[in-house]
mmCIF file of C-alpha atoms in Angstrom:
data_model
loop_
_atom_site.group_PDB
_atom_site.id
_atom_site.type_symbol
_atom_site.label_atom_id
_atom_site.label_comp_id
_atom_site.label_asym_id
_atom_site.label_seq_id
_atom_site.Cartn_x
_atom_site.Cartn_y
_atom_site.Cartn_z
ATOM 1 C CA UNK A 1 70.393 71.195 126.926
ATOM 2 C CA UNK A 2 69.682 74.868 126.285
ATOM 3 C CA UNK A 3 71.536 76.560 123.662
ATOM 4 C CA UNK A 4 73.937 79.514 124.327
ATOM 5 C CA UNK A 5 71.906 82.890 123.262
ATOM 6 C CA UNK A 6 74.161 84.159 120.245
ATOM 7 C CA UNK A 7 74.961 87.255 121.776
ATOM 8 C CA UNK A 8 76.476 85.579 124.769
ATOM 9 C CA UNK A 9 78.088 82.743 122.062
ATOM 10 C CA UNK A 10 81.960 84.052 121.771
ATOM 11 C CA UNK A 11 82.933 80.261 120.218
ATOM 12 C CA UNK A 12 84.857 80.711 116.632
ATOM 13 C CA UNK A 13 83.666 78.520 113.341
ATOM 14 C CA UNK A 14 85.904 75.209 112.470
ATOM 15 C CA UNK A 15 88.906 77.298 110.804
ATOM 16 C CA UNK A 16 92.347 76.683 110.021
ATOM 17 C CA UNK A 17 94.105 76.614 113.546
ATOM 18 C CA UNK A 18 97.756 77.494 111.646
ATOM 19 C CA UNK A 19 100.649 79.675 113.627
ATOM 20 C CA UNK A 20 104.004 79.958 111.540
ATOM 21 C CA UNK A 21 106.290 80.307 114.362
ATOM 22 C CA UNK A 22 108.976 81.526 112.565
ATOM 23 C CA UNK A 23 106.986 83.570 110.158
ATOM 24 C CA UNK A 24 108.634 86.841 110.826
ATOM 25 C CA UNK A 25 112.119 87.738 111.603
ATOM 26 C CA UNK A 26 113.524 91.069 112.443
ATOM 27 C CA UNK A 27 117.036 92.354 111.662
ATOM 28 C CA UNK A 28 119.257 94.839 111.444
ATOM 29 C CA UNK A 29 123.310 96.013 109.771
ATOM 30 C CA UNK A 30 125.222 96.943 112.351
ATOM 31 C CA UNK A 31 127.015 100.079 112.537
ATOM 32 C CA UNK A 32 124.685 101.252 109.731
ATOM 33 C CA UNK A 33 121.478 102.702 110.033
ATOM 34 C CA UNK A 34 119.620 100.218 108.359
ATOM 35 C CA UNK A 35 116.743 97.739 109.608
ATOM 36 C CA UNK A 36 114.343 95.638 108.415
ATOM 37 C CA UNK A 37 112.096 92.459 108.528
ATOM 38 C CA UNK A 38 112.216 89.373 106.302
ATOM 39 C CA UNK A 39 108.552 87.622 106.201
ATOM 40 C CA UNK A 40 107.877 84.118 104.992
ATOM 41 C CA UNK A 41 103.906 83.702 105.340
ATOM 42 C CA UNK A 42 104.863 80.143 104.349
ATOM 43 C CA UNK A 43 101.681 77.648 104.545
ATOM 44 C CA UNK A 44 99.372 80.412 106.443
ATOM 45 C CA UNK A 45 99.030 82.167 102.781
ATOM 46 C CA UNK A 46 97.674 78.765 101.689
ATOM 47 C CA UNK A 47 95.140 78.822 104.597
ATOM 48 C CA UNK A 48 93.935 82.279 104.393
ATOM 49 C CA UNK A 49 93.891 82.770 100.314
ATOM 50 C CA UNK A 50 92.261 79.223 99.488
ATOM 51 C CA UNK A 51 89.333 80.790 102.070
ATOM 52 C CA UNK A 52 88.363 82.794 98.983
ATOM 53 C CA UNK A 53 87.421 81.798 95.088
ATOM 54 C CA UNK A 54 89.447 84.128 93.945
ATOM 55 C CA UNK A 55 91.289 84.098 90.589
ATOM 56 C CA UNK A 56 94.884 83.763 91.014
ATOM 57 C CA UNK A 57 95.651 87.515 90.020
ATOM 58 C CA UNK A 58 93.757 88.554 92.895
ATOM 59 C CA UNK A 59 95.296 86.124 95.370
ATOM 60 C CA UNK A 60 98.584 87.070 94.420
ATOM 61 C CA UNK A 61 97.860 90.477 95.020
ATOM 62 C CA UNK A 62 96.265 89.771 98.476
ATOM 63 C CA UNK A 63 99.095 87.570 99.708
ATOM 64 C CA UNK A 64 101.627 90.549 98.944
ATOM 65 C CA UNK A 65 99.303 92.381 101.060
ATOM 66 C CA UNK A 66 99.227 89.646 103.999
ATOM 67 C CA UNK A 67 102.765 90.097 103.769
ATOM 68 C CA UNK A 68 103.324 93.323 103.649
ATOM 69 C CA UNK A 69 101.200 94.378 106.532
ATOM 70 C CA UNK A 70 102.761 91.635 108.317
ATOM 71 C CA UNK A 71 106.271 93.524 107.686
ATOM 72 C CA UNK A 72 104.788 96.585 108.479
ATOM 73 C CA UNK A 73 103.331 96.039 111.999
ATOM 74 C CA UNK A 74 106.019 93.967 113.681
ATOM 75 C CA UNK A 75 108.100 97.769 113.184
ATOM 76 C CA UNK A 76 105.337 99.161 115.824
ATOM 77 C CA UNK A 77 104.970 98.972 119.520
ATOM 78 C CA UNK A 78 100.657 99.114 119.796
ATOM 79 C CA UNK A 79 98.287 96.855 121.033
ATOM 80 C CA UNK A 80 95.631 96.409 118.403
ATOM 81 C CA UNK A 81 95.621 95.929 114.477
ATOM 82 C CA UNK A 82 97.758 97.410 111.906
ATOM 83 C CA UNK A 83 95.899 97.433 108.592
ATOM 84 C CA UNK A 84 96.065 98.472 104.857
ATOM 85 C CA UNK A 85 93.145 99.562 102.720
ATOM 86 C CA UNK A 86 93.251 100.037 99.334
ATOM 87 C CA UNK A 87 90.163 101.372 97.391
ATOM 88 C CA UNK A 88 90.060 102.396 93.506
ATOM 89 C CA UNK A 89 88.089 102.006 90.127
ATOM 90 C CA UNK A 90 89.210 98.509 89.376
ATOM 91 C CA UNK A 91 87.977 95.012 89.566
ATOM 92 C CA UNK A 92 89.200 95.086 92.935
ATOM 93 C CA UNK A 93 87.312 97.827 94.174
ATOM 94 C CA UNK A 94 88.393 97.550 97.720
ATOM 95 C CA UNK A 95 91.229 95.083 99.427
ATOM 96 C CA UNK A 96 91.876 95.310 103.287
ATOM 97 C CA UNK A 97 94.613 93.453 105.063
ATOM 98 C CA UNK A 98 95.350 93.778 108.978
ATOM 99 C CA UNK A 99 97.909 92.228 111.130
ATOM 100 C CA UNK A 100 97.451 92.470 114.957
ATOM 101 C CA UNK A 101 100.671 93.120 117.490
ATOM 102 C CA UNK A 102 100.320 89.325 117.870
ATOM 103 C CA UNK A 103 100.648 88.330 114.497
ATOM 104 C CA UNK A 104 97.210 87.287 113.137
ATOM 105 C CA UNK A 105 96.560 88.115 110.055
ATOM 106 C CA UNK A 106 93.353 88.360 107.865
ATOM 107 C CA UNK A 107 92.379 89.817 104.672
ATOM 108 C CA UNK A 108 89.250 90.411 102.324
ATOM 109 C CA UNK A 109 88.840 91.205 98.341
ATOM 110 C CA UNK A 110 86.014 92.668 97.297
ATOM 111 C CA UNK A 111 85.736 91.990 93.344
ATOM 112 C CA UNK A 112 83.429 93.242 90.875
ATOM 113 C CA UNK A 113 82.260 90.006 88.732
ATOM 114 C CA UNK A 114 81.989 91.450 86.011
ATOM 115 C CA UNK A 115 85.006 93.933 85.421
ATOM 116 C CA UNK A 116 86.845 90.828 86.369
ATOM 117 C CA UNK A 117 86.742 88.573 83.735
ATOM 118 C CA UNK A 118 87.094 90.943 81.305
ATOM 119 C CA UNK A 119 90.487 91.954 82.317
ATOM 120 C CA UNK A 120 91.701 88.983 83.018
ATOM 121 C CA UNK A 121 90.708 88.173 79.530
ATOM 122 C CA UNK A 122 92.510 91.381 78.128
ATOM 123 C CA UNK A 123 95.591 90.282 80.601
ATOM 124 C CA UNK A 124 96.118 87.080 82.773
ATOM 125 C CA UNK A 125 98.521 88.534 84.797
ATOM 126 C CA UNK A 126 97.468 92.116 85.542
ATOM 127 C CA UNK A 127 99.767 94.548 87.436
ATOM 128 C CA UNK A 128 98.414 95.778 91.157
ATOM 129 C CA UNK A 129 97.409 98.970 89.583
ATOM 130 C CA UNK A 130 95.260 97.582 86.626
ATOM 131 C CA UNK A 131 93.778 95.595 89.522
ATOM 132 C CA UNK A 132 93.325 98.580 92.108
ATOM 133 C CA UNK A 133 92.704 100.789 89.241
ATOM 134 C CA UNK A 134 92.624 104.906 90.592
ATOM 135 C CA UNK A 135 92.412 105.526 94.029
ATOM 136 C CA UNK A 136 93.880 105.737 97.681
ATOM 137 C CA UNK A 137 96.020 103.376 99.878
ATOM 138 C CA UNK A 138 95.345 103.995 103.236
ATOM 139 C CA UNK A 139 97.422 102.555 106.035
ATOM 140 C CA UNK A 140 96.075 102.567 109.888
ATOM 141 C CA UNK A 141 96.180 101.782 113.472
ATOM 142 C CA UNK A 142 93.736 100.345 115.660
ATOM 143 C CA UNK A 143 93.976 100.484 119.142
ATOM 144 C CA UNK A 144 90.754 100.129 120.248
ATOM 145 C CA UNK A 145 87.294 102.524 120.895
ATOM 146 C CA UNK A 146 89.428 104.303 124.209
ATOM 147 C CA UNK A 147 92.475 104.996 121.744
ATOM 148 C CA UNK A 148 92.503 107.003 118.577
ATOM 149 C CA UNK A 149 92.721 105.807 115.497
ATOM 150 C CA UNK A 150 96.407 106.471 113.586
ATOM 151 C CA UNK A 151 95.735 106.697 109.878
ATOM 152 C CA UNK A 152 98.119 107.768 106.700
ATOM 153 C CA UNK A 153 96.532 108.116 103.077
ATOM 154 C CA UNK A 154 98.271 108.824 99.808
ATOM 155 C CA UNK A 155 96.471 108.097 96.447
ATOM 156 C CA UNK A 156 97.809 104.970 95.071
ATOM 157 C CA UNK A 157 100.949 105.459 92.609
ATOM 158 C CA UNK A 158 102.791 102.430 90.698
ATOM 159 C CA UNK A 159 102.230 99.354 89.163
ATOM 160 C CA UNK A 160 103.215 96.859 92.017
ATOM 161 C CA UNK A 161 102.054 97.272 95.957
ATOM 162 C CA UNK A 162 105.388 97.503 96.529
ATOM 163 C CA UNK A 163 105.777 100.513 94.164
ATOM 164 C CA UNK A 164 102.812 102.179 96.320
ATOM 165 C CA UNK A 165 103.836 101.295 99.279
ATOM 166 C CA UNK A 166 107.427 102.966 98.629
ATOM 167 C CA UNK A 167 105.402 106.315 97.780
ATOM 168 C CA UNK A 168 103.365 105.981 100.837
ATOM 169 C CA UNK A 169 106.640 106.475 102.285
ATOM 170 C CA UNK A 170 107.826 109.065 100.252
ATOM 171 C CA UNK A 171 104.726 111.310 101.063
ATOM 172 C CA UNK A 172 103.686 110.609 104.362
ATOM 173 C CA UNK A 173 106.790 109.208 106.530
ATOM 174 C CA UNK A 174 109.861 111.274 107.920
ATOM 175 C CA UNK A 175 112.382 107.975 106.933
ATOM 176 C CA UNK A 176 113.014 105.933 103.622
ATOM 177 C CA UNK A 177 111.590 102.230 103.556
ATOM 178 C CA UNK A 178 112.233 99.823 100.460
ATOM 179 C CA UNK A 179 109.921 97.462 100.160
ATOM 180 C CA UNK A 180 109.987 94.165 98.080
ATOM 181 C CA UNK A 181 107.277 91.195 98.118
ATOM 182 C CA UNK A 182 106.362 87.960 96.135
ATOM 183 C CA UNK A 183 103.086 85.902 96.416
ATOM 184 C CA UNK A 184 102.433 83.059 93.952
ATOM 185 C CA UNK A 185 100.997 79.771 93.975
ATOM 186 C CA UNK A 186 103.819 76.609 94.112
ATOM 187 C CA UNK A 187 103.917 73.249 94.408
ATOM 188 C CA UNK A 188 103.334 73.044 98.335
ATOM 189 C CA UNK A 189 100.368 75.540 97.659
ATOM 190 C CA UNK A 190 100.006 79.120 97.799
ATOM 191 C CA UNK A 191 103.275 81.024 99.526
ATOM 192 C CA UNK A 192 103.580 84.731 99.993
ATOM 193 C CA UNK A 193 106.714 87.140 101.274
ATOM 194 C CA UNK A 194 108.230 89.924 102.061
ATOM 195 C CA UNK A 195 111.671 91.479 102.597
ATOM 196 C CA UNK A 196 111.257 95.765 104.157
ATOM 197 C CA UNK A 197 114.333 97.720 104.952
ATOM 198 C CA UNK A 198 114.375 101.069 106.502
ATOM 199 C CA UNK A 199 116.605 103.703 106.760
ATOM 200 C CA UNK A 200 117.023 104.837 110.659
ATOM 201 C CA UNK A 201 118.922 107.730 112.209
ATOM 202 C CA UNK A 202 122.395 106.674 112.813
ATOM 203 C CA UNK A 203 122.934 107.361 116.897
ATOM 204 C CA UNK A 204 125.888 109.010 118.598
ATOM 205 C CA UNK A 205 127.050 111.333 115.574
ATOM 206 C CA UNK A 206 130.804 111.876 115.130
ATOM 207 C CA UNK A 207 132.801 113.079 118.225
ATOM 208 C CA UNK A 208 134.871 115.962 117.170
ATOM 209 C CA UNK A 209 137.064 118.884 119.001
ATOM 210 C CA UNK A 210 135.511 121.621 120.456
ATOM 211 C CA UNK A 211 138.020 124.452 119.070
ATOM 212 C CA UNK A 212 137.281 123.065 115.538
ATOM 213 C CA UNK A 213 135.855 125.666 113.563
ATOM 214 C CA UNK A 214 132.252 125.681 111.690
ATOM 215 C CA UNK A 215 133.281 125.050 108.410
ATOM 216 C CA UNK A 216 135.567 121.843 109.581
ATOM 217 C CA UNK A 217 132.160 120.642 111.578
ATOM 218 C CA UNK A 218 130.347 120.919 108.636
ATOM 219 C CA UNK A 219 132.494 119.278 106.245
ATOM 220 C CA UNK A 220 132.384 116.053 108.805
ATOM 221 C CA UNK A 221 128.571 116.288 108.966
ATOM 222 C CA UNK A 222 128.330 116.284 104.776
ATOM 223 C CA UNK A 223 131.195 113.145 105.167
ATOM 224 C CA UNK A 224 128.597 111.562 107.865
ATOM 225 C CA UNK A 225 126.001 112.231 105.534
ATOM 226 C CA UNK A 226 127.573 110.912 102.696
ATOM 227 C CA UNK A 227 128.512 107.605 104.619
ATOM 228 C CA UNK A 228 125.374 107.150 106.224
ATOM 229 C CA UNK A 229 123.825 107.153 102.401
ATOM 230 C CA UNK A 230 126.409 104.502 100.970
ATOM 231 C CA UNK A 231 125.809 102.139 103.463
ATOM 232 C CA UNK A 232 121.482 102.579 102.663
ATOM 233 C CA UNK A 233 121.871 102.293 99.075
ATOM 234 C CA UNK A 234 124.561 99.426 99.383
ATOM 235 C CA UNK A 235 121.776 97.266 101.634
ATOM 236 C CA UNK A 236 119.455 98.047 98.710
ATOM 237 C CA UNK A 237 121.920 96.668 95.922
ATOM 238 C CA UNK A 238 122.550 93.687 98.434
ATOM 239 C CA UNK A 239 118.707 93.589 99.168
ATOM 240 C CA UNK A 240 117.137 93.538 94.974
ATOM 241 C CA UNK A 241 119.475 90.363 94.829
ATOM 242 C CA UNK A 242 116.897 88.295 96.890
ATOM 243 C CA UNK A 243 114.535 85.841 94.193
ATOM 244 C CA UNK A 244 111.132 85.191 94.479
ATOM 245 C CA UNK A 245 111.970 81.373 94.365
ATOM 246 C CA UNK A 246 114.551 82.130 97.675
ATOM 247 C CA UNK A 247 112.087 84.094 99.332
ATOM 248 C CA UNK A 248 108.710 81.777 98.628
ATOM 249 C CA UNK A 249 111.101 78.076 99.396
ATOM 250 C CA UNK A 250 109.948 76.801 102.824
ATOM 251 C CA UNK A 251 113.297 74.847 103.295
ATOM 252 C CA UNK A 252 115.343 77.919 103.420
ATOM 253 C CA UNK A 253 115.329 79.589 106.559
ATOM 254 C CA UNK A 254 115.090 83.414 107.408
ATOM 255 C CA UNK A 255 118.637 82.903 108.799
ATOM 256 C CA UNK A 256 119.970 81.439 105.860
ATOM 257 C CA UNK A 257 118.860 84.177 103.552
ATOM 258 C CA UNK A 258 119.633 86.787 105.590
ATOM 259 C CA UNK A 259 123.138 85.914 105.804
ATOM 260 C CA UNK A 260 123.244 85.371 101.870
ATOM 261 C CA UNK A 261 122.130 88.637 101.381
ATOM 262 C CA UNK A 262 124.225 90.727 103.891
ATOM 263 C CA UNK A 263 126.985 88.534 104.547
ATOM 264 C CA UNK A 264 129.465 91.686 103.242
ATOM 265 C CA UNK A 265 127.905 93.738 105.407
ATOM 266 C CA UNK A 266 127.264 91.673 108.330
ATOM 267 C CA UNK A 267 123.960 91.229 110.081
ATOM 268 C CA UNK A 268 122.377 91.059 113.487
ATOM 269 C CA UNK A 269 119.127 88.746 113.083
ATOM 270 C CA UNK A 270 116.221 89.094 116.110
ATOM 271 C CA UNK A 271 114.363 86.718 117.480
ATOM 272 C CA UNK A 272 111.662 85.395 114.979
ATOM 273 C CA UNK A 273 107.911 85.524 115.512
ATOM 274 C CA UNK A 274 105.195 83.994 114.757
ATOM 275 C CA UNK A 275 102.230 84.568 112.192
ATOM 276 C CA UNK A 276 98.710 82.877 112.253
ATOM 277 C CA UNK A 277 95.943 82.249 111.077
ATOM 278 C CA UNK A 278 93.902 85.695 112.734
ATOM 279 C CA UNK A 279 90.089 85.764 111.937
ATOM 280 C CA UNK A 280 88.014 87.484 114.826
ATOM 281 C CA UNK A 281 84.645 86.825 114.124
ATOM 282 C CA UNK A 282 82.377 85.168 115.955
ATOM 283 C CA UNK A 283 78.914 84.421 116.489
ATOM 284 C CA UNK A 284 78.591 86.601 119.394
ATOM 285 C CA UNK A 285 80.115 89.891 117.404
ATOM 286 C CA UNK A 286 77.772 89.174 114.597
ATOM 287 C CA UNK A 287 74.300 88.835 116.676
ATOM 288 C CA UNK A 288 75.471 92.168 118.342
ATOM 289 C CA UNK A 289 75.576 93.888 114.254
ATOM 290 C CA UNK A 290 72.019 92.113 113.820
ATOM 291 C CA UNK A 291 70.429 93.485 116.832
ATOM 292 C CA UNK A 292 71.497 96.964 115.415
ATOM 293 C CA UNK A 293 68.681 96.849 112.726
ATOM 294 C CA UNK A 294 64.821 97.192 112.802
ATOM 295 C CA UNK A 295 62.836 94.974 113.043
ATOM 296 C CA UNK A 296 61.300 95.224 109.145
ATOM 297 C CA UNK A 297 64.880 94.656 107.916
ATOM 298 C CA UNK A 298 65.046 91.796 109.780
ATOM 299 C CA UNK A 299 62.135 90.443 108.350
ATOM 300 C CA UNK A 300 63.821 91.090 105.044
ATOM 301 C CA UNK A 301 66.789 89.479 105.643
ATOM 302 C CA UNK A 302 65.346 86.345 106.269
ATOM 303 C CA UNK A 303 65.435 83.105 104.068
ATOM 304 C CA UNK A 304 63.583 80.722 105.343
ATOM 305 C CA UNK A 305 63.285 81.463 108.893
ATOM 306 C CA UNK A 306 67.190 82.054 108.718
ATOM 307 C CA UNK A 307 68.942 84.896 108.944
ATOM 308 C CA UNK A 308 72.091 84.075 107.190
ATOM 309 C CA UNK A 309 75.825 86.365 107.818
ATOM 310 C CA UNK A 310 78.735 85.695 105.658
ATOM 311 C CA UNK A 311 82.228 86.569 107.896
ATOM 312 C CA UNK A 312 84.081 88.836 104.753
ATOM 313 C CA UNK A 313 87.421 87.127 106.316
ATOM 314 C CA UNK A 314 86.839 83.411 106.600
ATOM 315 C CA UNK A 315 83.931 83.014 104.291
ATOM 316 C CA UNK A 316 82.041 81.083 106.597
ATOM 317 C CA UNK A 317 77.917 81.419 106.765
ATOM 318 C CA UNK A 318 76.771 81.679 110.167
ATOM 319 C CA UNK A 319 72.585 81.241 110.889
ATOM 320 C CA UNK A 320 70.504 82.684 112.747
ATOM 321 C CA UNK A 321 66.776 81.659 113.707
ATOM 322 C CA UNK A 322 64.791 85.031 113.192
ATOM 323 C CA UNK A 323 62.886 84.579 116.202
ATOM 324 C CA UNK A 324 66.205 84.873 117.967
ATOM 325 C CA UNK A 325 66.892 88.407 116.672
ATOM 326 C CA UNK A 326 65.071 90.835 117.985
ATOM 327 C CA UNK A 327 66.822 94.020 116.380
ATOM 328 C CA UNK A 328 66.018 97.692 117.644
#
């Protein structure tokens, strides 16, 4: 049997074939200009953060991320990946998470081994910014080489992702978002979540009489106004009330909490979808990066006879005999 060159071999590794089907579900409060998306990674945050030896400050901070981008992209219409990049001074000097309009989601940590330890020593449980340390968090989307590239970059403010997620917002967007997530390791394993509202325009405006004069129309736009921002920061009030236990519990559904949370208000809930388990790498895709680099390097690279690419997502090694690479 002859083997399947590497550049032509577009077969994945043995991962975690996982696909929450009801892993995201969109909502919104009627007659109020409020939406949002509850997420419940559910066993997939298991899967993807277990890829990893991470400590458990950094997977916690990763599985926010997981969620959050998941939150985050299912708002978009694109064909592609959705991503967030954060990059700072810290022990985490760089974390990327990316969702694509299907729902796979991926991440990677990169963590400086020795900066670790020591604050993790100093503080088990280190905020997001001790983690991130200075820097930027840069938010993007992907579309493809024959699209451009969307991206948004603020420098990273607060102590929680959430916190710099809300002032990515605040800077960079034309509408308010609150954003709240949980990621922590239970009894069932490692579960991560997310609950994002946002504040829409409210449609239709308020019908009023033609022969009313300027100063009437502009009281009813300030009483519009006014309305439109009661009903936003009630769904926040209801909104903070939602627990990390709630949110991370596998037995209660997104319908179920939903309704807890809004049942005042009322709620319209979406159709749910799915989440899964969204590596992309393949054997194929890393040959092609190989064949990129001289010959020399190659040579270099080399252990063995091997050459030997780690995937940054799945953590799986993947070998290649040097005389199969024959770079540029």
């Amino acid at each position: 049997m002859v083997d399947t060159p590497a550049f032509l071999d577009s077969g994945r590794p043995d991962v975690p074939d996982i696909v929450v089907p009801r892993g995201l579900t969109p909502f919104f409060l009627p007659n109020r200009p409020v939406r949002g998306r509850l997420v419940q990674v559910g066993a997939l945050a298991d899967a993807l953060l277990t890829r990893h030896d991470n400590p458990p400050a950094v997977n916690r901070l990763a599985g926010e991320a997981l969620a959050l981008v998941a939150g985050l992209a299912s708002a978009l219409k694109f064909r592609g990946s959705f991503s967030l990049q954060a990059k700072g001074n810290g022990p985490i000097t760089m974390l990327l998470a990316d969702c694509t309009d299907a729902g796979a989601l991926r991440f990677h940590a990169r963590v400086d081994p020795e900066r670790m330890p020591a604050l993790l020593d100093a503080d088990p449980q280190p905020s997001a910014r001790a983690l991130l340390g200075a820097g930027y968090l840069a938010f993007s989307v992907d579309q493809g080489p024959d699209m451009e590239r969307h991206q948004g970059i603020v420098a990273i403010e607060g102590d929680t992702l959430a916190a710099m997620a809300g002032h990515y917002f605040e800077t960079s967007e034309q509408h308010a978002c609150w954003v709240r997530l949980a990621c922590r390791k239970t009894q069932e394993g490692w579960r991560a979540g997310a609950l994002v509202l946002e504040r829409i325009a409210v449609d239709g405006g308020i019908a009023l009489e033609p022969e009313l004069d300027n100063a009437i129309l502009d009281d009813a736009a300030i009483a519009h106004d006014d309305t439109a921002a009661e009903a936003w920061n009630t769904a926040i009030i209801l909104a903070s009330t939602l627990g990390d236990d709630e949110m991370l519990d596998d037995s209660i559904s997104s319908e179920q909490l939903l309704n807890r949370l809004f049942q005042t208000e009322g709620v319209a809930i979406d159709r749910p979808r799915a989440l899964a388990y969204g590596c992309r790498c393949s054997r194929a895709k890393l040959a092609g990066i190989l064949e990129t680099f001289p010959s020399i390097d190659l040579d270099h690279m080399q252990v063995e006879g091997d050459i030997i690419m780690t995937c940054e997502f799945c953590n799986l090694d993947f070998r290649f005999p040097r005389e199969t690479v024959h770079g540029s």
